[in-house]
PDB file of C-alpha atoms in Angstrom:
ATOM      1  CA  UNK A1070     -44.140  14.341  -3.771  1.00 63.00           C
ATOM      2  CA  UNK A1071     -43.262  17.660  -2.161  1.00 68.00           C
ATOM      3  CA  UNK A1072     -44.616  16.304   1.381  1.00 73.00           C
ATOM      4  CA  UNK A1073     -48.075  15.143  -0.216  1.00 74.00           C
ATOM      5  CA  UNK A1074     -49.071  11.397  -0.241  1.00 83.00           C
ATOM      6  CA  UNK A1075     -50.868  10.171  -2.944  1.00 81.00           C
ATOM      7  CA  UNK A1076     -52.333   6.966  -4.226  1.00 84.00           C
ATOM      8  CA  UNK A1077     -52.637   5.727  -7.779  1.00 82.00           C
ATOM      9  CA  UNK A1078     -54.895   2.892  -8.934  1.00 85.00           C
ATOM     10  CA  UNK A1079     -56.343   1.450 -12.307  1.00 83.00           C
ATOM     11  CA  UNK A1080     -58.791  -1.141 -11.756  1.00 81.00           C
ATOM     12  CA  UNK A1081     -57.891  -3.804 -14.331  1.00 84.00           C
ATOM     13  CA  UNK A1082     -61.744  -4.584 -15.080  1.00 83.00           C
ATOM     14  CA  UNK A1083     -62.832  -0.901 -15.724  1.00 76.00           C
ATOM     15  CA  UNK A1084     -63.340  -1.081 -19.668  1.00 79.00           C
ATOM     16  CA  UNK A1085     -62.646   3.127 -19.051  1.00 76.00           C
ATOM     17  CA  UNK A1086     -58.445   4.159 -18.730  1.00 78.00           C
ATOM     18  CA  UNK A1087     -59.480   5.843 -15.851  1.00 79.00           C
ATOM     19  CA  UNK A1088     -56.733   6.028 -13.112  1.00 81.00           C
ATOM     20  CA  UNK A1089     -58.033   6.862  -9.594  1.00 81.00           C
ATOM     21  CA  UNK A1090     -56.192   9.128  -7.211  1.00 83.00           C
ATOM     22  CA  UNK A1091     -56.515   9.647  -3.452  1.00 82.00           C
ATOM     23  CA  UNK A1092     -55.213  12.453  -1.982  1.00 82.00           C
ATOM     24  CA  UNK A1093     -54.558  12.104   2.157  1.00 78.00           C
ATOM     25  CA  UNK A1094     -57.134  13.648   3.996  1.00 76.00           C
ATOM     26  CA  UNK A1095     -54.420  15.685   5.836  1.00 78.00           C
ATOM     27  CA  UNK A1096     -55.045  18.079   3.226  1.00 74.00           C
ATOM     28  CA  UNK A1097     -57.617  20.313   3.569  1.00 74.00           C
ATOM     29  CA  UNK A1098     -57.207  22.125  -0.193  1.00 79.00           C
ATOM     30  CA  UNK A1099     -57.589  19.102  -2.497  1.00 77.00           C
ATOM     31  CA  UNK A1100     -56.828  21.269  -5.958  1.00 82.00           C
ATOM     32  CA  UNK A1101     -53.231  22.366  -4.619  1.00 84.00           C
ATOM     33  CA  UNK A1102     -52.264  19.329  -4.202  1.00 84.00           C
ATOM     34  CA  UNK A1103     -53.604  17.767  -7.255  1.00 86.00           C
ATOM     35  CA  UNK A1104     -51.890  21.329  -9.595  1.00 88.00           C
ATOM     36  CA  UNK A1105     -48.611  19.406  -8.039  1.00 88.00           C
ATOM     37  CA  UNK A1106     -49.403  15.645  -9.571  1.00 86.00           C
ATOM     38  CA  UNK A1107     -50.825  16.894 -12.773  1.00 89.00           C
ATOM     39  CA  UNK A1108     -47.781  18.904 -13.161  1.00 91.00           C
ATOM     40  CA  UNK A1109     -45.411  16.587 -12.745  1.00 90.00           C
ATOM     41  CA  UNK A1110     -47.185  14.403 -15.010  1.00 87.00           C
ATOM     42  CA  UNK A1111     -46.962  17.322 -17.375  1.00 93.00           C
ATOM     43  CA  UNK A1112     -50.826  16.851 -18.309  1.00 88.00           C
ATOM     44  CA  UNK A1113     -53.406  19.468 -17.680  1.00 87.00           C
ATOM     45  CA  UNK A1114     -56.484  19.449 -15.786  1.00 84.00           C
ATOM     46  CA  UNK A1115     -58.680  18.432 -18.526  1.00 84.00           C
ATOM     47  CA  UNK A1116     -57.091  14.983 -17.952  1.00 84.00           C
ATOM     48  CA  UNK A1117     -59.772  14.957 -14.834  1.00 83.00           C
ATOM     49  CA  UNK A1118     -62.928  13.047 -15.981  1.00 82.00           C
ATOM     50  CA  UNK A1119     -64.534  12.758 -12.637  1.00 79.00           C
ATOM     51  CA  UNK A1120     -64.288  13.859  -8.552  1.00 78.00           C
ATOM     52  CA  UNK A1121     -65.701  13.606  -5.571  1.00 76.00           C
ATOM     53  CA  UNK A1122     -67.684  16.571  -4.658  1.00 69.00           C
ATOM     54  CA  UNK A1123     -67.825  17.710  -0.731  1.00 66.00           C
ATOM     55  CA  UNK A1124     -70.236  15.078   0.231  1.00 67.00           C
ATOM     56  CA  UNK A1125     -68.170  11.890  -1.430  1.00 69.00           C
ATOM     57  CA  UNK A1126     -70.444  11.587  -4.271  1.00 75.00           C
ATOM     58  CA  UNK A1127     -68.668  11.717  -7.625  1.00 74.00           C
ATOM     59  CA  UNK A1128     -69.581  13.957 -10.360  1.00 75.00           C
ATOM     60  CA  UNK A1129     -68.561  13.331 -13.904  1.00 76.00           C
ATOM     61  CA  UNK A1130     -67.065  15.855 -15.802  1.00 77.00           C
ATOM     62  CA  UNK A1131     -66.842  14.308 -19.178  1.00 75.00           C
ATOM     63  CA  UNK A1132     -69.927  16.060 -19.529  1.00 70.00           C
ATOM     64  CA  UNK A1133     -69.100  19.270 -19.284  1.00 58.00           C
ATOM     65  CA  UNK A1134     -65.893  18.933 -21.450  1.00 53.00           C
ATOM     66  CA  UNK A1135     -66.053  20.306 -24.857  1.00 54.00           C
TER      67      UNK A1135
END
């Protein structure tokens, strides 16, 4: 999409509906990228429930959702 790889998965044994998403590490600006897929998903960012922060440990946002 638009020059941008992506990967998709749901792991079938996560009892959450989570879908995971990797973004190539070609790109430097990870939210750019991610604007594009949510987008053309037509869902907004409150879709996110968790990401890696800069040192590859994931923070959950649920939490901070109202």
């Amino acid at each position: 999409m638009q020059g941008i790889d992506f990967a998709l998965r749901r792991l079938e044994s996560n009892p959450h509906p989570d879908v995971f998403v990797w973004i190539s590490r070609t790109q430097t600006d990870t939210d750019a990228p991610l604007d594009v897929l949510l987008d053309a998903l037509g869902i907004g960012t409150e879709a996110i429930t968790f990401r890696a922060d800069d040192e590859d440990a994931f923070v959950d946002l649920r939490a901070s959702q109202p």
